[in-house]
Amino acid sequence: MPFSFHTWRQGLAALMACAGLAAVALPAQAAGAYPDKPVKLVVNFAPGGAADQIARALGVPLQQALGQPVVIENRSGAGGNVGGEAVARAQPDGYTLLMSSGGMVSINPAIYHPMSFDPAKDLVPVASAARVMVYLMVKPDFPARTARDFIAYAKANPGRLAYGSPGNGSSPHLAGEMFNQATGVVSTHVPYRGAAPALQDLLGGQIQYLFDPGIGLQHVRAGGLRLLAVGSLHRSEEFKDVPTLDEAGLKGFDADTYFGVYAPAGTPAAVVSRLHDEINRIVASPDFRERMVAMGGAPAPMTAAEFTQRFGQLIRERGIRGD
């Protein structure tokens, strides 16, 4: 059975069914007192990226809900595998959690051979957090001013353009490969250790375009970057005048990615349930929604099975591999 955000709907029910057994297995005080010390939320991408921003949007209200500090720790590398493994190997007591894209769970096993851990066995999903769109951005002096012009320019200049991403297998990387496949464009992919350094190189002119996960929108608002299109089936709530790539002629183009919170496998059901309920309340709040919209996303769930179905064929056809 594919491991997915949907898994918590089925798996959580099973875990809750044995919650009494989990409580017996733990000392009574520990089972009833969670949490009684700080909780660490590991972000498996670099500071400043979408995962980091979502984690920090969750961090403060989760800290208030739990009554204990929530410490954000960035552990990037290998498309999220470094941070993912750190949490998978942590004590399953609810004090070490992971904020990750669904791609680490559903896509990385297809492109990193071998993986040092099995996300399907070593992690348990706690709650989904947000859907993040990707935005096709260039500098203001780029020759193309629309998505259609950009496609024409890229086709007329094969091999001369480079785009960045947070790393091999990341949703911006897959968006770039989807774009190249759909248009016949030939360009160079430059992987970084996070979205923030990729954005800095776009601003600095080292790369020519970027499928940005929303962190570059501040530069669009300030006039430092030009937004050409949204890599989703739906327009952005904030940039309603900017067309989608689907509207620009790339029918069915959808590179949205989804982020959620995970815990080490074996974490007690009562702890998973508590975290799930608290995070869901936060995700449903107007404040969280406002922050997600500002970064170009929205609170929304999605299954890892849908990730696999959507991107599995692309990974095989384009020969994408890990670092």
PDB file of C-alpha atoms in Angstrom:
ATOM      1  CA  MET A   1       0.000   0.000   0.000  1.00  0.00           C
ATOM      2  CA  PRO A   2       1.513   3.419  -0.956  1.00  0.00           C
ATOM      3  CA  PHE A   3       2.573   5.595   1.945  1.00  0.00           C
ATOM      4  CA  SER A   4       0.585   8.835   1.857  1.00  0.00           C
ATOM      5  CA  PHE A   5      -0.914  11.743   3.687  1.00  0.00           C
ATOM      6  CA  HIS A   6      -4.093   9.674   3.350  1.00  0.00           C
ATOM      7  CA  THR A   7      -2.333   7.051   5.457  1.00  0.00           C
ATOM      8  CA  TRP A   8      -3.020   8.992   8.626  1.00  0.00           C
ATOM      9  CA  ARG A   9      -6.739   8.731   7.952  1.00  0.00           C
ATOM     10  CA  GLN A  10      -6.473   4.942   7.893  1.00  0.00           C
ATOM     11  CA  GLY A  11      -3.353   4.397   9.969  1.00  0.00           C
ATOM     12  CA  LEU A  12      -4.363   6.841  12.655  1.00  0.00           C
ATOM     13  CA  ALA A  13      -7.610   4.948  13.184  1.00  0.00           C
ATOM     14  CA  ALA A  14      -5.633   1.752  13.675  1.00  0.00           C
ATOM     15  CA  LEU A  15      -3.217   3.506  16.001  1.00  0.00           C
ATOM     16  CA  MET A  16      -6.083   4.912  18.031  1.00  0.00           C
ATOM     17  CA  ALA A  17      -7.581   1.441  18.329  1.00  0.00           C
ATOM     18  CA  CYS A  18      -4.477   0.357  20.195  1.00  0.00           C
ATOM     19  CA  ALA A  19      -4.022   3.573  22.142  1.00  0.00           C
ATOM     20  CA  GLY A  20      -4.787   1.754  25.372  1.00  0.00           C
ATOM     21  CA  LEU A  21      -1.986  -0.695  24.681  1.00  0.00           C
ATOM     22  CA  ALA A  22       0.408   2.182  23.922  1.00  0.00           C
ATOM     23  CA  ALA A  23      -0.488   3.820  27.194  1.00  0.00           C
ATOM     24  CA  VAL A  24       0.221   0.585  29.047  1.00  0.00           C
ATOM     25  CA  ALA A  25       3.590   0.305  27.326  1.00  0.00           C
ATOM     26  CA  LEU A  26       4.602   3.762  28.596  1.00  0.00           C
ATOM     27  CA  PRO A  27       4.971   4.902  32.178  1.00  0.00           C
ATOM     28  CA  ALA A  28       1.691   6.462  33.263  1.00  0.00           C
ATOM     29  CA  GLN A  29       3.253   9.843  33.900  1.00  0.00           C
ATOM     30  CA  ALA A  30       4.944   9.989  30.466  1.00  0.00           C
ATOM     31  CA  ALA A  31       1.764   8.979  28.633  1.00  0.00           C
ATOM     32  CA  GLY A  32      -0.333  11.603  30.359  1.00  0.00           C
ATOM     33  CA  ALA A  33       2.169  14.432  30.506  1.00  0.00           C
ATOM     34  CA  TYR A  34       3.117  14.856  26.834  1.00  0.00           C
ATOM     35  CA  PRO A  35       4.785  17.135  26.195  1.00  0.00           C
ATOM     36  CA  ASP A  36       6.914  17.848  29.249  1.00  0.00           C
ATOM     37  CA  LYS A  37       9.958  19.204  27.368  1.00  0.00           C
ATOM     38  CA  PRO A  38      10.723  21.092  24.119  1.00  0.00           C
ATOM     39  CA  VAL A  39       9.626  19.573  20.802  1.00  0.00           C
ATOM     40  CA  LYS A  40      12.030  19.673  17.852  1.00  0.00           C
ATOM     41  CA  LEU A  41      10.577  20.198  14.369  1.00  0.00           C
ATOM     42  CA  VAL A  42      13.187  19.250  11.760  1.00  0.00           C
ATOM     43  CA  VAL A  43      12.884  20.951   8.379  1.00  0.00           C
ATOM     44  CA  ASN A  44      14.613  18.889   5.713  1.00  0.00           C
ATOM     45  CA  PHE A  45      15.361  21.868   3.458  1.00  0.00           C
ATOM     46  CA  ALA A  46      17.455  25.012   3.894  1.00  0.00           C
ATOM     47  CA  PRO A  47      16.297  28.113   5.804  1.00  0.00           C
ATOM     48  CA  GLY A  48      14.100  30.503   3.843  1.00  0.00           C
ATOM     49  CA  GLY A  49      12.424  27.904   1.622  1.00  0.00           C
ATOM     50  CA  ALA A  50       8.791  26.843   1.532  1.00  0.00           C
ATOM     51  CA  ALA A  51       9.198  24.017   4.052  1.00  0.00           C
ATOM     52  CA  ASP A  52      10.989  26.367   6.429  1.00  0.00           C
ATOM     53  CA  GLN A  53       8.319  29.059   6.134  1.00  0.00           C
ATOM     54  CA  ILE A  54       5.500  26.571   6.699  1.00  0.00           C
ATOM     55  CA  ALA A  55       7.275  25.129   9.738  1.00  0.00           C
ATOM     56  CA  ARG A  56       7.733  28.584  11.242  1.00  0.00           C
ATOM     57  CA  ALA A  57       4.094  29.445  10.560  1.00  0.00           C
ATOM     58  CA  LEU A  58       3.180  26.327  12.533  1.00  0.00           C
ATOM     59  CA  GLY A  59       5.847  26.705  15.196  1.00  0.00           C
ATOM     60  CA  VAL A  60       4.530  29.562  17.328  1.00  0.00           C
ATOM     61  CA  PRO A  61       0.868  28.476  17.494  1.00  0.00           C
ATOM     62  CA  LEU A  62       1.927  24.847  18.065  1.00  0.00           C
ATOM     63  CA  GLN A  63       4.154  25.994  20.908  1.00  0.00           C
ATOM     64  CA  GLN A  64       1.206  27.818  22.426  1.00  0.00           C
ATOM     65  CA  ALA A  65      -1.043  24.781  22.018  1.00  0.00           C
ATOM     66  CA  LEU A  66       1.452  22.336  23.529  1.00  0.00           C
ATOM     67  CA  GLY A  67       2.713  24.605  26.280  1.00  0.00           C
ATOM     68  CA  GLN A  68       6.332  23.770  25.414  1.00  0.00           C
ATOM     69  CA  PRO A  69       8.923  25.376  23.103  1.00  0.00           C
ATOM     70  CA  VAL A  70       8.898  24.166  19.492  1.00  0.00           C
ATOM     71  CA  VAL A  71      12.441  24.399  18.144  1.00  0.00           C
ATOM     72  CA  ILE A  72      12.921  24.583  14.363  1.00  0.00           C
ATOM     73  CA  GLU A  73      16.049  22.807  13.095  1.00  0.00           C
ATOM     74  CA  ASN A  74      17.049  22.888   9.410  1.00  0.00           C
ATOM     75  CA  ARG A  75      18.807  19.756   8.145  1.00  0.00           C
ATOM     76  CA  SER A  76      19.009  19.974   4.359  1.00  0.00           C
ATOM     77  CA  GLY A  77      20.597  17.730   1.778  1.00  0.00           C
ATOM     78  CA  ALA A  78      19.866  14.887  -0.663  1.00  0.00           C
ATOM     79  CA  GLY A  79      16.443  16.203  -1.627  1.00  0.00           C
ATOM     80  CA  GLY A  80      15.241  16.138   1.966  1.00  0.00           C
ATOM     81  CA  ASN A  81      16.671  12.711   2.824  1.00  0.00           C
ATOM     82  CA  VAL A  82      19.173  14.026   5.386  1.00  0.00           C
ATOM     83  CA  GLY A  83      16.499  15.523   7.602  1.00  0.00           C
ATOM     84  CA  GLY A  84      14.103  12.688   6.868  1.00  0.00           C
ATOM     85  CA  GLU A  85      16.595  10.082   8.036  1.00  0.00           C
ATOM     86  CA  ALA A  86      17.417  12.071  11.174  1.00  0.00           C
ATOM     87  CA  VAL A  87      13.773  11.973  12.224  1.00  0.00           C
ATOM     88  CA  ALA A  88      13.254   8.363  11.134  1.00  0.00           C
ATOM     89  CA  ARG A  89      16.141   7.339  13.414  1.00  0.00           C
ATOM     90  CA  ALA A  90      15.019   9.506  16.356  1.00  0.00           C
ATOM     91  CA  GLN A  91      13.366   8.215  19.518  1.00  0.00           C
ATOM     92  CA  PRO A  92       9.665   7.650  18.713  1.00  0.00           C
ATOM     93  CA  ASP A  93       8.348   9.694  21.610  1.00  0.00           C
ATOM     94  CA  GLY A  94       6.828  12.730  19.880  1.00  0.00           C
ATOM     95  CA  TYR A  95       9.692  15.075  20.697  1.00  0.00           C
ATOM     96  CA  THR A  96      11.293  14.924  17.225  1.00  0.00           C
ATOM     97  CA  LEU A  97       9.069  15.699  14.231  1.00  0.00           C
ATOM     98  CA  LEU A  98       9.635  16.358  10.542  1.00  0.00           C
ATOM     99  CA  MET A  99       8.276  19.033   8.234  1.00  0.00           C
ATOM    100  CA  SER A 100       8.686  17.710   4.711  1.00  0.00           C
ATOM    101  CA  SER A 101       7.363  17.898   1.199  1.00  0.00           C
ATOM    102  CA  GLY A 102       5.445  14.845   0.091  1.00  0.00           C
ATOM    103  CA  GLY A 103       8.132  14.360  -2.530  1.00  0.00           C
ATOM    104  CA  MET A 104      10.615  13.144   0.067  1.00  0.00           C
ATOM    105  CA  VAL A 105       8.188  10.359   0.879  1.00  0.00           C
ATOM    106  CA  SER A 106       6.807   9.462  -2.535  1.00  0.00           C
ATOM    107  CA  ILE A 107       9.388  10.642  -5.086  1.00  0.00           C
ATOM    108  CA  ASN A 108      12.796  10.213  -3.449  1.00  0.00           C
ATOM    109  CA  PRO A 109      12.581   6.405  -3.243  1.00  0.00           C
ATOM    110  CA  ALA A 110      12.262   6.415  -7.050  1.00  0.00           C
ATOM    111  CA  ILE A 111      15.356   8.534  -7.689  1.00  0.00           C
ATOM    112  CA  TYR A 112      17.771   7.852  -4.802  1.00  0.00           C
ATOM    113  CA  HIS A 113      19.232   4.356  -4.979  1.00  0.00           C
ATOM    114  CA  PRO A 114      19.584   3.068  -2.393  1.00  0.00           C
ATOM    115  CA  MET A 115      17.953   5.191   0.305  1.00  0.00           C
ATOM    116  CA  SER A 116      19.370   4.784   3.806  1.00  0.00           C
ATOM    117  CA  PHE A 117      15.873   4.574   5.266  1.00  0.00           C
ATOM    118  CA  ASP A 118      12.378   3.659   4.107  1.00  0.00           C
ATOM    119  CA  PRO A 119       9.910   6.545   4.535  1.00  0.00           C
ATOM    120  CA  ALA A 120       6.976   4.153   4.226  1.00  0.00           C
ATOM    121  CA  LYS A 121       8.188   2.074   7.161  1.00  0.00           C
ATOM    122  CA  ASP A 122      10.263   4.480   9.237  1.00  0.00           C
ATOM    123  CA  LEU A 123       7.928   7.490   9.364  1.00  0.00           C
ATOM    124  CA  VAL A 124       4.290   7.945  10.265  1.00  0.00           C
ATOM    125  CA  PRO A 125       2.261  10.879   8.880  1.00  0.00           C
ATOM    126  CA  VAL A 126       0.868  13.191  11.546  1.00  0.00           C
ATOM    127  CA  ALA A 127      -0.970  15.906   9.599  1.00  0.00           C
ATOM    128  CA  SER A 128      -0.900  17.646   6.242  1.00  0.00           C
ATOM    129  CA  ALA A 129      -0.107  21.348   6.280  1.00  0.00           C
ATOM    130  CA  ALA A 130      -0.121  23.253   2.992  1.00  0.00           C
ATOM    131  CA  ARG A 131      -0.263  23.175  -0.768  1.00  0.00           C
ATOM    132  CA  VAL A 132       2.448  25.249  -2.426  1.00  0.00           C
ATOM    133  CA  MET A 133       2.345  26.414  -6.023  1.00  0.00           C
ATOM    134  CA  VAL A 134       5.389  27.100  -8.166  1.00  0.00           C
ATOM    135  CA  TYR A 135       5.830  30.369 -10.053  1.00  0.00           C
ATOM    136  CA  LEU A 136       7.770  30.869 -13.284  1.00  0.00           C
ATOM    137  CA  MET A 137       9.997  33.894 -12.612  1.00  0.00           C
ATOM    138  CA  VAL A 138      12.661  35.823 -14.516  1.00  0.00           C
ATOM    139  CA  LYS A 139      14.519  39.083 -13.985  1.00  0.00           C
ATOM    140  CA  PRO A 140      12.796  42.253 -15.267  1.00  0.00           C
ATOM    141  CA  ASP A 141      15.303  42.634 -18.107  1.00  0.00           C
ATOM    142  CA  PHE A 142      14.645  39.161 -19.524  1.00  0.00           C
ATOM    143  CA  PRO A 143      13.634  39.464 -23.218  1.00  0.00           C
ATOM    144  CA  ALA A 144      10.301  37.640 -22.787  1.00  0.00           C
ATOM    145  CA  ARG A 145       7.425  39.433 -21.074  1.00  0.00           C
ATOM    146  CA  THR A 146       4.779  36.684 -21.189  1.00  0.00           C
ATOM    147  CA  ALA A 147       4.761  32.920 -20.727  1.00  0.00           C
ATOM    148  CA  ARG A 148       4.155  32.343 -24.437  1.00  0.00           C
ATOM    149  CA  ASP A 149       7.034  34.683 -25.309  1.00  0.00           C
ATOM    150  CA  PHE A 150       9.243  32.839 -22.813  1.00  0.00           C
ATOM    151  CA  ILE A 151       8.475  29.489 -24.433  1.00  0.00           C
ATOM    152  CA  ALA A 152       9.255  30.888 -27.883  1.00  0.00           C
ATOM    153  CA  TYR A 153      12.508  32.465 -26.671  1.00  0.00           C
ATOM    154  CA  ALA A 154      13.637  29.287 -24.875  1.00  0.00           C
ATOM    155  CA  LYS A 155      12.940  27.202 -27.980  1.00  0.00           C
ATOM    156  CA  ALA A 156      14.916  29.641 -30.125  1.00  0.00           C
ATOM    157  CA  ASN A 157      17.889  29.450 -27.745  1.00  0.00           C
ATOM    158  CA  PRO A 158      18.395  25.749 -26.960  1.00  0.00           C
ATOM    159  CA  GLY A 159      20.936  25.066 -24.234  1.00  0.00           C
ATOM    160  CA  ARG A 160      21.496  28.751 -23.423  1.00  0.00           C
ATOM    161  CA  LEU A 161      19.157  29.019 -20.427  1.00  0.00           C
ATOM    162  CA  ALA A 162      19.630  27.563 -16.959  1.00  0.00           C
ATOM    163  CA  TYR A 163      17.104  27.175 -14.175  1.00  0.00           C
ATOM    164  CA  GLY A 164      17.606  26.421 -10.508  1.00  0.00           C
ATOM    165  CA  SER A 165      15.793  24.273  -7.976  1.00  0.00           C
ATOM    166  CA  PRO A 166      16.054  23.298  -4.280  1.00  0.00           C
ATOM    167  CA  GLY A 167      17.593  20.000  -5.415  1.00  0.00           C
ATOM    168  CA  ASN A 168      17.170  16.931  -7.586  1.00  0.00           C
ATOM    169  CA  GLY A 169      13.668  15.534  -7.325  1.00  0.00           C
ATOM    170  CA  SER A 170      12.223  18.649  -5.698  1.00  0.00           C
ATOM    171  CA  SER A 171       8.919  19.959  -7.047  1.00  0.00           C
ATOM    172  CA  PRO A 172      10.588  22.990  -8.754  1.00  0.00           C
ATOM    173  CA  HIS A 173      13.015  20.570 -10.447  1.00  0.00           C
ATOM    174  CA  LEU A 174      10.154  18.375 -11.599  1.00  0.00           C
ATOM    175  CA  ALA A 175       8.284  21.477 -12.762  1.00  0.00           C
ATOM    176  CA  GLY A 176      11.299  22.414 -14.884  1.00  0.00           C
ATOM    177  CA  GLU A 177      11.450  18.938 -16.402  1.00  0.00           C
ATOM    178  CA  MET A 178       7.688  18.936 -17.010  1.00  0.00           C
ATOM    179  CA  PHE A 179       8.071  22.290 -18.766  1.00  0.00           C
ATOM    180  CA  ASN A 180      10.954  21.059 -20.945  1.00  0.00           C
ATOM    181  CA  GLN A 181       9.092  17.887 -21.823  1.00  0.00           C
ATOM    182  CA  ALA A 182       5.881  19.720 -22.710  1.00  0.00           C
ATOM    183  CA  THR A 183       7.592  22.388 -24.834  1.00  0.00           C
ATOM    184  CA  GLY A 184      10.644  20.619 -26.253  1.00  0.00           C
ATOM    185  CA  VAL A 185      12.855  23.268 -24.631  1.00  0.00           C
ATOM    186  CA  VAL A 186      16.468  22.299 -23.873  1.00  0.00           C
ATOM    187  CA  SER A 187      17.826  23.991 -20.750  1.00  0.00           C
ATOM    188  CA  THR A 188      20.261  23.274 -17.917  1.00  0.00           C
ATOM    189  CA  HIS A 189      19.107  22.317 -14.435  1.00  0.00           C
ATOM    190  CA  VAL A 190      21.207  23.676 -11.538  1.00  0.00           C
ATOM    191  CA  PRO A 191      20.372  22.007  -8.186  1.00  0.00           C
ATOM    192  CA  TYR A 192      20.888  23.938  -4.936  1.00  0.00           C
ATOM    193  CA  ARG A 193      20.599  23.001  -1.256  1.00  0.00           C
ATOM    194  CA  GLY A 194      17.306  24.834  -0.921  1.00  0.00           C
ATOM    195  CA  ALA A 195      15.020  27.318  -2.652  1.00  0.00           C
ATOM    196  CA  ALA A 196      16.594  30.386  -1.026  1.00  0.00           C
ATOM    197  CA  PRO A 197      20.076  29.974  -2.592  1.00  0.00           C
ATOM    198  CA  ALA A 198      18.465  29.259  -5.964  1.00  0.00           C
ATOM    199  CA  LEU A 199      16.496  32.481  -5.660  1.00  0.00           C
ATOM    200  CA  GLN A 200      19.647  34.427  -4.800  1.00  0.00           C
ATOM    201  CA  ASP A 201      21.342  33.178  -7.956  1.00  0.00           C
ATOM    202  CA  LEU A 202      18.330  34.173 -10.043  1.00  0.00           C
ATOM    203  CA  LEU A 203      18.517  37.664  -8.574  1.00  0.00           C
ATOM    204  CA  GLY A 204      22.262  37.685  -9.213  1.00  0.00           C
ATOM    205  CA  GLY A 205      21.923  36.564 -12.824  1.00  0.00           C
ATOM    206  CA  GLN A 206      23.714  33.212 -12.457  1.00  0.00           C
ATOM    207  CA  ILE A 207      20.574  31.410 -13.679  1.00  0.00           C
ATOM    208  CA  GLN A 208      17.954  32.772 -16.073  1.00  0.00           C
ATOM    209  CA  TYR A 209      14.671  31.462 -14.651  1.00  0.00           C
ATOM    210  CA  LEU A 210      13.188  29.653 -11.719  1.00  0.00           C
ATOM    211  CA  PHE A 211      10.088  27.713 -10.798  1.00  0.00           C
ATOM    212  CA  ASP A 212       9.887  29.359  -7.405  1.00  0.00           C
ATOM    213  CA  PRO A 213       7.836  27.860  -4.518  1.00  0.00           C
ATOM    214  CA  GLY A 214       6.615  31.280  -3.416  1.00  0.00           C
ATOM    215  CA  ILE A 215       9.549  32.744  -1.524  1.00  0.00           C
ATOM    216  CA  GLY A 216      10.414  35.002  -4.476  1.00  0.00           C
ATOM    217  CA  LEU A 217       7.010  36.692  -4.534  1.00  0.00           C
ATOM    218  CA  GLN A 218       8.302  39.460  -2.277  1.00  0.00           C
ATOM    219  CA  HIS A 219      10.718  40.398  -5.075  1.00  0.00           C
ATOM    220  CA  VAL A 220       7.876  40.280  -7.614  1.00  0.00           C
ATOM    221  CA  ARG A 221       5.889  42.707  -5.458  1.00  0.00           C
ATOM    222  CA  ALA A 222       8.930  44.985  -5.171  1.00  0.00           C
ATOM    223  CA  GLY A 223       9.645  44.895  -8.913  1.00  0.00           C
ATOM    224  CA  GLY A 224      12.875  42.917  -8.610  1.00  0.00           C
ATOM    225  CA  LEU A 225      11.513  39.905 -10.517  1.00  0.00           C
ATOM    226  CA  ARG A 226       8.898  39.381 -13.213  1.00  0.00           C
ATOM    227  CA  LEU A 227       6.231  36.727 -12.726  1.00  0.00           C
ATOM    228  CA  LEU A 228       5.351  35.077 -16.042  1.00  0.00           C
ATOM    229  CA  ALA A 229       3.048  32.224 -15.069  1.00  0.00           C
ATOM    230  CA  VAL A 230       1.793  29.934 -12.333  1.00  0.00           C
ATOM    231  CA  GLY A 231       2.670  26.243 -12.614  1.00  0.00           C
ATOM    232  CA  SER A 232      -0.724  25.111 -11.365  1.00  0.00           C
ATOM    233  CA  LEU A 233      -4.190  24.423 -12.718  1.00  0.00           C
ATOM    234  CA  HIS A 234      -5.464  27.365 -10.679  1.00  0.00           C
ATOM    235  CA  ARG A 235      -4.422  31.007 -10.629  1.00  0.00           C
ATOM    236  CA  SER A 236      -2.883  32.474  -7.510  1.00  0.00           C
ATOM    237  CA  GLU A 237      -5.309  34.236  -5.169  1.00  0.00           C
ATOM    238  CA  GLU A 238      -2.910  37.156  -4.883  1.00  0.00           C
ATOM    239  CA  PHE A 239      -1.798  37.394  -8.533  1.00  0.00           C
ATOM    240  CA  LYS A 240      -5.120  36.836 -10.260  1.00  0.00           C
ATOM    241  CA  ASP A 241      -3.992  38.546 -13.471  1.00  0.00           C
ATOM    242  CA  VAL A 242      -1.102  36.118 -13.992  1.00  0.00           C
ATOM    243  CA  PRO A 243      -2.106  33.135 -16.164  1.00  0.00           C
ATOM    244  CA  THR A 244      -1.329  29.513 -15.450  1.00  0.00           C
ATOM    245  CA  LEU A 245       0.912  27.536 -17.780  1.00  0.00           C
ATOM    246  CA  ASP A 246      -2.184  25.497 -18.573  1.00  0.00           C
ATOM    247  CA  GLU A 247      -3.778  28.687 -19.890  1.00  0.00           C
ATOM    248  CA  ALA A 248      -0.574  29.540 -21.754  1.00  0.00           C
ATOM    249  CA  GLY A 249      -0.946  26.382 -23.817  1.00  0.00           C
ATOM    250  CA  LEU A 250       0.641  23.655 -21.684  1.00  0.00           C
ATOM    251  CA  LYS A 251      -2.592  21.780 -21.033  1.00  0.00           C
ATOM    252  CA  GLY A 252      -2.780  19.934 -17.737  1.00  0.00           C
ATOM    253  CA  PHE A 253       0.431  21.465 -16.350  1.00  0.00           C
ATOM    254  CA  ASP A 254       0.234  21.017 -12.571  1.00  0.00           C
ATOM    255  CA  ALA A 255       3.362  21.119 -10.402  1.00  0.00           C
ATOM    256  CA  ASP A 256       1.796  21.901  -7.026  1.00  0.00           C
ATOM    257  CA  THR A 257       3.499  20.294  -4.034  1.00  0.00           C
ATOM    258  CA  TYR A 258       2.221  19.488  -0.571  1.00  0.00           C
ATOM    259  CA  PHE A 259       3.884  19.630   2.831  1.00  0.00           C
ATOM    260  CA  GLY A 260       3.100  17.798   6.044  1.00  0.00           C
ATOM    261  CA  VAL A 261       4.353  16.791   9.468  1.00  0.00           C
ATOM    262  CA  TYR A 262       5.729  13.305  10.171  1.00  0.00           C
ATOM    263  CA  ALA A 263       6.960  11.437  13.239  1.00  0.00           C
ATOM    264  CA  PRO A 264       9.196   8.396  13.706  1.00  0.00           C
ATOM    265  CA  ALA A 265       7.377   5.110  13.257  1.00  0.00           C
ATOM    266  CA  GLY A 266       6.367   3.709  16.625  1.00  0.00           C
ATOM    267  CA  THR A 267       5.358   7.064  18.099  1.00  0.00           C
ATOM    268  CA  PRO A 268       2.489   6.372  20.545  1.00  0.00           C
ATOM    269  CA  ALA A 269      -0.992   6.737  19.101  1.00  0.00           C
ATOM    270  CA  ALA A 270      -2.076   9.177  21.794  1.00  0.00           C
ATOM    271  CA  VAL A 271       0.835  11.478  20.934  1.00  0.00           C
ATOM    272  CA  VAL A 272       0.174  11.287  17.181  1.00  0.00           C
ATOM    273  CA  SER A 273      -3.497  12.024  17.813  1.00  0.00           C
ATOM    274  CA  ARG A 274      -2.715  15.033  19.998  1.00  0.00           C
ATOM    275  CA  LEU A 275      -0.322  16.493  17.440  1.00  0.00           C
ATOM    276  CA  HIS A 276      -2.707  15.775  14.578  1.00  0.00           C
ATOM    277  CA  ASP A 277      -5.562  17.597  16.288  1.00  0.00           C
ATOM    278  CA  GLU A 278      -3.462  20.611  17.291  1.00  0.00           C
ATOM    279  CA  ILE A 279      -1.897  20.988  13.835  1.00  0.00           C
ATOM    280  CA  ASN A 280      -5.253  20.658  12.098  1.00  0.00           C
ATOM    281  CA  ARG A 281      -6.673  23.440  14.258  1.00  0.00           C
ATOM    282  CA  ILE A 282      -3.719  25.659  13.342  1.00  0.00           C
ATOM    283  CA  VAL A 283      -3.976  24.855   9.618  1.00  0.00           C
ATOM    284  CA  ALA A 284      -7.681  25.750   9.681  1.00  0.00           C
ATOM    285  CA  SER A 285      -7.058  29.125  11.317  1.00  0.00           C
ATOM    286  CA  PRO A 286      -7.370  32.438   9.398  1.00  0.00           C
ATOM    287  CA  ASP A 287      -3.861  33.486  10.472  1.00  0.00           C
ATOM    288  CA  PHE A 288      -2.242  30.376   9.005  1.00  0.00           C
ATOM    289  CA  ARG A 289      -4.243  30.689   5.795  1.00  0.00           C
ATOM    290  CA  GLU A 290      -3.191  34.319   5.452  1.00  0.00           C
ATOM    291  CA  ARG A 291       0.475  33.380   5.792  1.00  0.00           C
ATOM    292  CA  MET A 292       0.164  30.582   3.251  1.00  0.00           C
ATOM    293  CA  VAL A 293      -1.579  32.834   0.712  1.00  0.00           C
ATOM    294  CA  ALA A 294       1.138  35.470   1.192  1.00  0.00           C
ATOM    295  CA  MET A 295       3.780  32.899   0.247  1.00  0.00           C
ATOM    296  CA  GLY A 296       1.729  31.692  -2.703  1.00  0.00           C
ATOM    297  CA  GLY A 297       0.148  28.619  -1.170  1.00  0.00           C
ATOM    298  CA  ALA A 298      -2.940  27.431   0.693  1.00  0.00           C
ATOM    299  CA  PRO A 299      -3.819  24.984   3.470  1.00  0.00           C
ATOM    300  CA  ALA A 300      -4.722  21.723   1.675  1.00  0.00           C
ATOM    301  CA  PRO A 301      -4.123  17.961   1.857  1.00  0.00           C
ATOM    302  CA  MET A 302      -2.903  15.560  -0.812  1.00  0.00           C
ATOM    303  CA  THR A 303      -1.893  11.896  -0.856  1.00  0.00           C
ATOM    304  CA  ALA A 304       1.597  10.669  -1.679  1.00  0.00           C
ATOM    305  CA  ALA A 305      -0.096   8.172  -4.027  1.00  0.00           C
ATOM    306  CA  GLU A 306      -1.218  11.149  -6.119  1.00  0.00           C
ATOM    307  CA  PHE A 307       2.381  12.426  -6.141  1.00  0.00           C
ATOM    308  CA  THR A 308       3.565   9.041  -7.404  1.00  0.00           C
ATOM    309  CA  GLN A 309       0.879   8.832 -10.068  1.00  0.00           C
ATOM    310  CA  ARG A 310       1.565  12.365 -11.279  1.00  0.00           C
ATOM    311  CA  PHE A 311       5.362  12.312 -11.291  1.00  0.00           C
ATOM    312  CA  GLY A 312       6.377   8.646 -11.564  1.00  0.00           C
ATOM    313  CA  GLN A 313       6.190   8.503 -15.341  1.00  0.00           C
ATOM    314  CA  LEU A 314       8.027  11.817 -15.673  1.00  0.00           C
ATOM    315  CA  ILE A 315      10.869  10.571 -13.459  1.00  0.00           C
ATOM    316  CA  ARG A 316      11.320   7.461 -15.604  1.00  0.00           C
ATOM    317  CA  GLU A 317      11.074   9.274 -18.937  1.00  0.00           C
ATOM    318  CA  ARG A 318      13.468  12.091 -18.010  1.00  0.00           C
ATOM    319  CA  GLY A 319      15.955   9.826 -16.242  1.00  0.00           C
ATOM    320  CA  ILE A 320      15.986  11.946 -13.061  1.00  0.00           C
ATOM    321  CA  ARG A 321      18.370  10.603 -10.437  1.00  0.00           C
ATOM    322  CA  GLY A 322      19.528  11.737  -7.017  1.00  0.00           C
ATOM    323  CA  ASP A 323      22.802  13.486  -6.205  1.00  0.00           C
TER     324      ASP A 323
END
